[in-house]
Amino acid sequence: WFVGEYRLLDRHEHPGNVPLFTARHEPSGRVFSIVLLGSRRCDDPAIWSGIARRTSAAIAATDPVLSRTWSIEQADTTRFIVCEQVAGESLGRVLTRSGAMSPRVAGALGLRIARSIAARHAAGEVHGGLSLDAVRLPSGDGPADPDAARVLQYPLVGDPHLDPPRIPLESDEDLERLGTQASFVAPELTRPNAVCDPRSDVYAIGCVLHALLTGQVPGWRGEPRATLRQAAISG
């Protein structure tokens, strides 16, 4: 299956429930991640304006820790965003396999993550989807290398159609899809119509640091609804 000059190879889960593929650009042979956008949703001028703005901001991001967003393209009626293919495994899988990190490694990794998020804030943007699943480390059984960590950014986290970014919590499907990311959702984001802002990113950074030092997902109650309910009470 082709989209323009890109051959779609493997489909992957995306936290925003949009089609995400590994794709090869046939003229160059290079491999990318491709996020397909909803045609009907993009017909809404407000939604399309938000997608264009956030994509331009992501393309302009130069922090080396952040995944790269390369372009927004259209083939026939299909619009899509081309991103870097980030290798490695999620930080969640690393912690499940290896357990808590030493304070030295956790501090170095936490600082690297925090600086990448701060770079988005300095550019007037928010991340809006930081969790263990949004951080990648090289695959392997060796010790974690903080200097090799990458943070996935727009459009690889959250629903790319939402501007400003928010955490969809309206349906049972939304909650099930959220999974353990619920532990990284700031209490104020559990309120109706709440949107992500720099403060909710800072909350998520603190949760990531907790996980690095303990090897446990913070505040996890076994399922998303109970986790969010407890966060709302605590907040």
PDB file of C-alpha atoms in Angstrom:
ATOM      1  CA  TRP A   1       0.000   0.000   0.000  1.00  0.00           C
ATOM      2  CA  PHE A   2       1.380   3.376  -1.038  1.00  0.00           C
ATOM      3  CA  VAL A   3       0.652   6.894   0.172  1.00  0.00           C
ATOM      4  CA  GLY A   4       2.289   9.149  -2.363  1.00  0.00           C
ATOM      5  CA  GLU A   5       5.920   8.077  -2.648  1.00  0.00           C
ATOM      6  CA  TYR A   6       5.828   6.163   0.661  1.00  0.00           C
ATOM      7  CA  ARG A   7       5.300   2.413   0.893  1.00  0.00           C
ATOM      8  CA  LEU A   8       3.507   1.621   4.160  1.00  0.00           C
ATOM      9  CA  LEU A   9       5.198  -1.345   5.837  1.00  0.00           C
ATOM     10  CA  ASP A  10       4.072  -2.008   9.422  1.00  0.00           C
ATOM     11  CA  ARG A  11       1.243  -0.487  11.429  1.00  0.00           C
ATOM     12  CA  HIS A  12       1.811   0.396  15.084  1.00  0.00           C
ATOM     13  CA  GLU A  13      -0.301   1.454  18.041  1.00  0.00           C
ATOM     14  CA  HIS A  14      -0.588   5.203  18.499  1.00  0.00           C
ATOM     15  CA  PRO A  15      -1.698   6.808  21.786  1.00  0.00           C
ATOM     16  CA  GLY A  16      -4.040   9.113  19.866  1.00  0.00           C
ATOM     17  CA  ASN A  17      -5.745   6.209  18.078  1.00  0.00           C
ATOM     18  CA  VAL A  18      -4.684   7.417  14.627  1.00  0.00           C
ATOM     19  CA  PRO A  19      -2.983   5.290  11.937  1.00  0.00           C
ATOM     20  CA  LEU A  20       0.782   5.150  12.503  1.00  0.00           C
ATOM     21  CA  PHE A  21       3.004   3.292  10.049  1.00  0.00           C
ATOM     22  CA  THR A  22       6.622   2.528   9.396  1.00  0.00           C
ATOM     23  CA  ALA A  23       7.051   3.597   5.777  1.00  0.00           C
ATOM     24  CA  ARG A  24       9.799   3.570   3.190  1.00  0.00           C
ATOM     25  CA  HIS A  25      10.262   6.534   0.894  1.00  0.00           C
ATOM     26  CA  GLU A  26      10.772   4.668  -2.344  1.00  0.00           C
ATOM     27  CA  PRO A  27      12.825   7.300  -4.256  1.00  0.00           C
ATOM     28  CA  SER A  28      15.408   7.572  -1.449  1.00  0.00           C
ATOM     29  CA  GLY A  29      15.013   4.227   0.340  1.00  0.00           C
ATOM     30  CA  ARG A  30      14.855   6.020   3.702  1.00  0.00           C
ATOM     31  CA  VAL A  31      12.519   4.760   6.425  1.00  0.00           C
ATOM     32  CA  PHE A  32      10.192   7.083   8.326  1.00  0.00           C
ATOM     33  CA  SER A  33       7.221   7.059  10.665  1.00  0.00           C
ATOM     34  CA  ILE A  34       4.022   8.211   8.962  1.00  0.00           C
ATOM     35  CA  VAL A  35       0.965   9.487  10.847  1.00  0.00           C
ATOM     36  CA  LEU A  36      -2.179   9.505   8.705  1.00  0.00           C
ATOM     37  CA  LEU A  37      -4.661  12.263   9.452  1.00  0.00           C
ATOM     38  CA  GLY A  38      -8.447  12.016   9.346  1.00  0.00           C
ATOM     39  CA  SER A  39      -9.732  13.441   6.057  1.00  0.00           C
ATOM     40  CA  ARG A  40     -13.057  14.602   7.445  1.00  0.00           C
ATOM     41  CA  ARG A  41     -11.512  16.100  10.540  1.00  0.00           C
ATOM     42  CA  CYS A  42      -8.966  17.980   8.428  1.00  0.00           C
ATOM     43  CA  ASP A  43     -11.826  19.524   6.453  1.00  0.00           C
ATOM     44  CA  ASP A  44     -12.673  21.520   9.573  1.00  0.00           C
ATOM     45  CA  PRO A  45     -10.702  24.801   9.175  1.00  0.00           C
ATOM     46  CA  ALA A  46     -10.093  25.130  12.905  1.00  0.00           C
ATOM     47  CA  ILE A  47      -8.708  21.596  13.202  1.00  0.00           C
ATOM     48  CA  TRP A  48      -6.558  21.957  10.093  1.00  0.00           C
ATOM     49  CA  SER A  49      -5.195  25.284  11.311  1.00  0.00           C
ATOM     50  CA  GLY A  50      -4.178  23.654  14.598  1.00  0.00           C
ATOM     51  CA  ILE A  51      -2.506  20.728  12.808  1.00  0.00           C
ATOM     52  CA  ALA A  52      -0.565  23.086  10.539  1.00  0.00           C
ATOM     53  CA  ARG A  53       0.550  25.236  13.474  1.00  0.00           C
ATOM     54  CA  ARG A  54       1.643  22.355  15.679  1.00  0.00           C
ATOM     55  CA  THR A  55       3.399  20.581  12.808  1.00  0.00           C
ATOM     56  CA  SER A  56       5.333  23.746  11.935  1.00  0.00           C
ATOM     57  CA  ALA A  57       6.337  24.126  15.587  1.00  0.00           C
ATOM     58  CA  ALA A  58       7.471  20.491  15.762  1.00  0.00           C
ATOM     59  CA  ILE A  59       9.472  20.838  12.544  1.00  0.00           C
ATOM     60  CA  ALA A  60      11.218  23.880  14.015  1.00  0.00           C
ATOM     61  CA  ALA A  61      12.210  21.984  17.202  1.00  0.00           C
ATOM     62  CA  THR A  62      15.958  21.341  17.212  1.00  0.00           C
ATOM     63  CA  ASP A  63      16.589  19.821  20.650  1.00  0.00           C
ATOM     64  CA  PRO A  64      18.527  16.609  19.887  1.00  0.00           C
ATOM     65  CA  VAL A  65      16.549  14.603  22.447  1.00  0.00           C
ATOM     66  CA  LEU A  66      13.237  15.218  20.700  1.00  0.00           C
ATOM     67  CA  SER A  67      12.124  13.053  17.816  1.00  0.00           C
ATOM     68  CA  ARG A  68      12.199  14.944  14.522  1.00  0.00           C
ATOM     69  CA  THR A  69       9.095  15.912  12.612  1.00  0.00           C
ATOM     70  CA  TRP A  70       9.976  16.422   8.970  1.00  0.00           C
ATOM     71  CA  SER A  71       6.987  17.488   6.903  1.00  0.00           C
ATOM     72  CA  ILE A  72       3.254  17.513   6.354  1.00  0.00           C
ATOM     73  CA  GLU A  73       2.217  16.176   2.954  1.00  0.00           C
ATOM     74  CA  GLN A  74      -0.809  15.248   0.877  1.00  0.00           C
ATOM     75  CA  ALA A  75      -1.331  12.460  -1.677  1.00  0.00           C
ATOM     76  CA  ASP A  76      -4.709  12.639  -3.414  1.00  0.00           C
ATOM     77  CA  THR A  77      -7.127  13.140  -0.503  1.00  0.00           C
ATOM     78  CA  THR A  78      -4.834  11.676   2.167  1.00  0.00           C
ATOM     79  CA  ARG A  79      -2.930  14.086   4.408  1.00  0.00           C
ATOM     80  CA  PHE A  80      -0.118  12.805   6.585  1.00  0.00           C
ATOM     81  CA  ILE A  81       2.824  13.863   8.713  1.00  0.00           C
ATOM     82  CA  VAL A  82       6.299  12.443   8.103  1.00  0.00           C
ATOM     83  CA  CYS A  83       8.457  11.871  11.181  1.00  0.00           C
ATOM     84  CA  GLU A  84      11.743  10.337  12.189  1.00  0.00           C
ATOM     85  CA  GLN A  85      11.670   6.598  12.798  1.00  0.00           C
ATOM     86  CA  VAL A  86      12.971   6.383  16.385  1.00  0.00           C
ATOM     87  CA  ALA A  87      14.605   3.071  17.212  1.00  0.00           C
ATOM     88  CA  GLY A  88      14.732   1.412  20.618  1.00  0.00           C
ATOM     89  CA  GLU A  89      12.198   0.421  23.260  1.00  0.00           C
ATOM     90  CA  SER A  90       9.998   2.373  25.610  1.00  0.00           C
ATOM     91  CA  LEU A  91      11.262   3.425  29.008  1.00  0.00           C
ATOM     92  CA  GLY A  92       8.392   1.453  30.512  1.00  0.00           C
ATOM     93  CA  ARG A  93       9.694  -1.802  29.040  1.00  0.00           C
ATOM     94  CA  VAL A  94      13.213  -1.003  30.217  1.00  0.00           C
ATOM     95  CA  LEU A  95      12.019  -0.494  33.794  1.00  0.00           C
ATOM     96  CA  THR A  96       9.869  -3.636  33.696  1.00  0.00           C
ATOM     97  CA  ARG A  97      12.906  -5.666  32.664  1.00  0.00           C
ATOM     98  CA  SER A  98      15.655  -3.998  34.707  1.00  0.00           C
ATOM     99  CA  GLY A  99      13.907  -2.315  37.636  1.00  0.00           C
ATOM    100  CA  ALA A 100      14.775   0.976  39.285  1.00  0.00           C
ATOM    101  CA  MET A 101      17.784   2.948  38.104  1.00  0.00           C
ATOM    102  CA  SER A 102      20.544   4.273  40.309  1.00  0.00           C
ATOM    103  CA  PRO A 103      20.130   7.886  41.450  1.00  0.00           C
ATOM    104  CA  ARG A 104      23.013   8.908  39.183  1.00  0.00           C
ATOM    105  CA  VAL A 105      21.516   7.368  36.053  1.00  0.00           C
ATOM    106  CA  ALA A 106      17.968   8.419  36.953  1.00  0.00           C
ATOM    107  CA  GLY A 107      19.113  11.997  37.565  1.00  0.00           C
ATOM    108  CA  ALA A 108      20.991  12.198  34.285  1.00  0.00           C
ATOM    109  CA  LEU A 109      18.091  10.730  32.336  1.00  0.00           C
ATOM    110  CA  GLY A 110      15.517  12.896  34.114  1.00  0.00           C
ATOM    111  CA  LEU A 111      17.552  16.019  33.380  1.00  0.00           C
ATOM    112  CA  ARG A 112      17.812  15.102  29.707  1.00  0.00           C
ATOM    113  CA  ILE A 113      14.056  14.609  29.484  1.00  0.00           C
ATOM    114  CA  ALA A 114      13.282  17.802  31.413  1.00  0.00           C
ATOM    115  CA  ARG A 115      15.544  19.898  29.188  1.00  0.00           C
ATOM    116  CA  SER A 116      13.836  18.621  26.052  1.00  0.00           C
ATOM    117  CA  ILE A 117      10.420  19.536  27.464  1.00  0.00           C
ATOM    118  CA  ALA A 118      11.740  22.932  28.572  1.00  0.00           C
ATOM    119  CA  ALA A 119      12.823  23.564  24.988  1.00  0.00           C
ATOM    120  CA  ARG A 120       9.209  23.110  23.861  1.00  0.00           C
ATOM    121  CA  HIS A 121       8.016  25.481  26.562  1.00  0.00           C
ATOM    122  CA  ALA A 122      10.583  28.082  25.512  1.00  0.00           C
ATOM    123  CA  ALA A 123       9.125  27.858  21.997  1.00  0.00           C
ATOM    124  CA  GLY A 124       5.614  28.478  23.341  1.00  0.00           C
ATOM    125  CA  GLU A 125       4.513  24.842  22.974  1.00  0.00           C
ATOM    126  CA  VAL A 126       3.614  22.038  25.358  1.00  0.00           C
ATOM    127  CA  HIS A 127       4.383  18.361  25.034  1.00  0.00           C
ATOM    128  CA  GLY A 128       1.072  17.091  26.373  1.00  0.00           C
ATOM    129  CA  GLY A 129       1.826  13.376  26.331  1.00  0.00           C
ATOM    130  CA  LEU A 130       4.889  12.652  28.441  1.00  0.00           C
ATOM    131  CA  SER A 131       4.917   9.198  30.026  1.00  0.00           C
ATOM    132  CA  LEU A 132       7.191   6.166  30.100  1.00  0.00           C
ATOM    133  CA  ASP A 133       5.846   5.226  26.664  1.00  0.00           C
ATOM    134  CA  ALA A 134       6.984   8.542  25.187  1.00  0.00           C
ATOM    135  CA  VAL A 135      10.658   7.943  26.023  1.00  0.00           C
ATOM    136  CA  ARG A 136      12.847   5.603  23.984  1.00  0.00           C
ATOM    137  CA  LEU A 137      16.133   3.953  24.944  1.00  0.00           C
ATOM    138  CA  PRO A 138      18.323   1.671  22.799  1.00  0.00           C
ATOM    139  CA  SER A 139      17.228  -1.956  22.899  1.00  0.00           C
ATOM    140  CA  GLY A 140      19.440  -4.443  24.729  1.00  0.00           C
ATOM    141  CA  ASP A 141      20.168  -5.948  28.109  1.00  0.00           C
ATOM    142  CA  GLY A 142      22.996  -3.582  29.007  1.00  0.00           C
ATOM    143  CA  PRO A 143      22.738  -0.663  31.439  1.00  0.00           C
ATOM    144  CA  ALA A 144      20.589   2.278  30.361  1.00  0.00           C
ATOM    145  CA  ASP A 145      22.506   5.081  28.653  1.00  0.00           C
ATOM    146  CA  PRO A 146      20.888   8.436  29.515  1.00  0.00           C
ATOM    147  CA  ASP A 147      22.759  10.151  26.681  1.00  0.00           C
ATOM    148  CA  ALA A 148      20.978   7.925  24.140  1.00  0.00           C
ATOM    149  CA  ALA A 149      17.424   8.657  25.333  1.00  0.00           C
ATOM    150  CA  ARG A 150      14.927  10.188  22.925  1.00  0.00           C
ATOM    151  CA  VAL A 151      11.575  11.801  23.688  1.00  0.00           C
ATOM    152  CA  LEU A 152       8.773  11.342  21.174  1.00  0.00           C
ATOM    153  CA  GLN A 153       7.057  14.594  20.271  1.00  0.00           C
ATOM    154  CA  TYR A 154       4.157  15.714  18.069  1.00  0.00           C
ATOM    155  CA  PRO A 155       2.586  13.969  16.198  1.00  0.00           C
ATOM    156  CA  LEU A 156       3.841  10.704  17.766  1.00  0.00           C
ATOM    157  CA  VAL A 157       2.142  11.443  21.103  1.00  0.00           C
ATOM    158  CA  GLY A 158      -1.513  12.289  21.670  1.00  0.00           C
ATOM    159  CA  ASP A 159      -4.177  12.933  19.075  1.00  0.00           C
ATOM    160  CA  PRO A 160      -2.611  15.228  16.438  1.00  0.00           C
ATOM    161  CA  HIS A 161      -6.033  16.693  15.626  1.00  0.00           C
ATOM    162  CA  LEU A 162      -6.412  18.301  19.082  1.00  0.00           C
ATOM    163  CA  ASP A 163      -5.173  21.874  19.514  1.00  0.00           C
ATOM    164  CA  PRO A 164      -4.493  22.768  22.250  1.00  0.00           C
ATOM    165  CA  PRO A 165      -3.550  19.220  23.281  1.00  0.00           C
ATOM    166  CA  ARG A 166      -5.693  17.455  25.841  1.00  0.00           C
ATOM    167  CA  ILE A 167      -6.155  13.950  27.246  1.00  0.00           C
ATOM    168  CA  PRO A 168      -9.365  12.380  25.865  1.00  0.00           C
ATOM    169  CA  LEU A 169     -11.258  10.849  28.795  1.00  0.00           C
ATOM    170  CA  GLU A 170     -14.826  10.873  27.510  1.00  0.00           C
ATOM    171  CA  SER A 171     -15.394   7.201  26.696  1.00  0.00           C
ATOM    172  CA  ASP A 172     -14.479   3.755  27.985  1.00  0.00           C
ATOM    173  CA  GLU A 173     -12.385   3.308  24.833  1.00  0.00           C
ATOM    174  CA  ASP A 174     -10.443   6.485  25.637  1.00  0.00           C
ATOM    175  CA  LEU A 175      -9.696   5.246  29.138  1.00  0.00           C
ATOM    176  CA  GLU A 176      -8.687   1.764  28.017  1.00  0.00           C
ATOM    177  CA  ARG A 177      -6.351   3.223  25.412  1.00  0.00           C
ATOM    178  CA  LEU A 178      -4.771   5.475  28.037  1.00  0.00           C
ATOM    179  CA  GLY A 179      -3.435   2.516  30.053  1.00  0.00           C
ATOM    180  CA  THR A 180      -0.657   3.348  32.482  1.00  0.00           C
ATOM    181  CA  GLN A 181      -0.301   6.818  30.966  1.00  0.00           C
ATOM    182  CA  ALA A 182      -3.116   7.669  33.388  1.00  0.00           C
ATOM    183  CA  SER A 183      -0.457   7.797  36.114  1.00  0.00           C
ATOM    184  CA  PHE A 184       1.185  10.750  34.332  1.00  0.00           C
ATOM    185  CA  VAL A 185      -1.994  12.815  33.908  1.00  0.00           C
ATOM    186  CA  ALA A 186      -2.011  15.873  36.172  1.00  0.00           C
ATOM    187  CA  PRO A 187      -5.065  16.051  38.475  1.00  0.00           C
ATOM    188  CA  GLU A 188      -6.379  19.234  36.828  1.00  0.00           C
ATOM    189  CA  LEU A 189      -6.546  17.435  33.470  1.00  0.00           C
ATOM    190  CA  THR A 190      -9.270  15.145  34.813  1.00  0.00           C
ATOM    191  CA  ARG A 191     -11.706  18.084  34.787  1.00  0.00           C
ATOM    192  CA  PRO A 192     -14.042  18.545  31.803  1.00  0.00           C
ATOM    193  CA  ASN A 193     -12.528  20.432  28.841  1.00  0.00           C
ATOM    194  CA  ALA A 194      -9.125  20.751  30.544  1.00  0.00           C
ATOM    195  CA  VAL A 195      -6.146  21.224  28.220  1.00  0.00           C
ATOM    196  CA  CYS A 196      -2.474  20.479  28.707  1.00  0.00           C
ATOM    197  CA  ASP A 197      -0.160  23.311  29.693  1.00  0.00           C
ATOM    198  CA  PRO A 198       3.441  23.622  30.952  1.00  0.00           C
ATOM    199  CA  ARG A 199       2.356  22.782  34.500  1.00  0.00           C
ATOM    200  CA  SER A 200       0.905  19.441  33.446  1.00  0.00           C
ATOM    201  CA  ASP A 201       4.159  18.674  31.610  1.00  0.00           C
ATOM    202  CA  VAL A 202       6.113  19.429  34.805  1.00  0.00           C
ATOM    203  CA  TYR A 203       3.806  17.081  36.729  1.00  0.00           C
ATOM    204  CA  ALA A 204       4.524  14.335  34.188  1.00  0.00           C
ATOM    205  CA  ILE A 205       8.283  14.923  34.492  1.00  0.00           C
ATOM    206  CA  GLY A 206       7.998  14.400  38.253  1.00  0.00           C
ATOM    207  CA  CYS A 207       6.104  11.166  37.664  1.00  0.00           C
ATOM    208  CA  VAL A 208       8.788   9.948  35.276  1.00  0.00           C
ATOM    209  CA  LEU A 209      11.481  10.683  37.873  1.00  0.00           C
ATOM    210  CA  HIS A 210       9.488   8.723  40.464  1.00  0.00           C
ATOM    211  CA  ALA A 211       9.318   5.748  38.099  1.00  0.00           C
ATOM    212  CA  LEU A 212      13.044   5.914  37.347  1.00  0.00           C
ATOM    213  CA  LEU A 213      13.979   5.848  41.042  1.00  0.00           C
ATOM    214  CA  THR A 214      11.447   3.235  42.185  1.00  0.00           C
ATOM    215  CA  GLY A 215      10.932   1.103  39.090  1.00  0.00           C
ATOM    216  CA  GLN A 216       7.167   1.482  39.625  1.00  0.00           C
ATOM    217  CA  VAL A 217       4.495   3.415  37.752  1.00  0.00           C
ATOM    218  CA  PRO A 218       3.478   6.144  40.245  1.00  0.00           C
ATOM    219  CA  GLY A 219      -0.029   6.021  41.643  1.00  0.00           C
ATOM    220  CA  TRP A 220      -1.143   3.127  39.437  1.00  0.00           C
ATOM    221  CA  ARG A 221      -4.322   1.524  40.756  1.00  0.00           C
ATOM    222  CA  GLY A 222      -4.495  -1.388  38.309  1.00  0.00           C
ATOM    223  CA  GLU A 223      -6.645   0.364  35.718  1.00  0.00           C
ATOM    224  CA  PRO A 224      -6.929   3.917  34.315  1.00  0.00           C
ATOM    225  CA  ARG A 225     -10.288   4.992  35.786  1.00  0.00           C
ATOM    226  CA  ALA A 226      -9.313   4.233  39.385  1.00  0.00           C
ATOM    227  CA  THR A 227      -5.893   5.848  38.836  1.00  0.00           C
ATOM    228  CA  LEU A 228      -7.417   9.075  37.515  1.00  0.00           C
ATOM    229  CA  ARG A 229     -10.023   9.111  40.296  1.00  0.00           C
ATOM    230  CA  GLN A 230      -7.307   8.869  42.947  1.00  0.00           C
ATOM    231  CA  ALA A 231      -5.259  11.591  41.217  1.00  0.00           C
ATOM    232  CA  ALA A 232      -8.285  13.895  41.169  1.00  0.00           C
ATOM    233  CA  ILE A 233      -8.867  13.317  44.890  1.00  0.00           C
ATOM    234  CA  SER A 234      -5.196  13.841  45.747  1.00  0.00           C
ATOM    235  CA  GLY A 235      -5.000  16.964  43.606  1.00  0.00           C
TER     236      GLY A 235
END
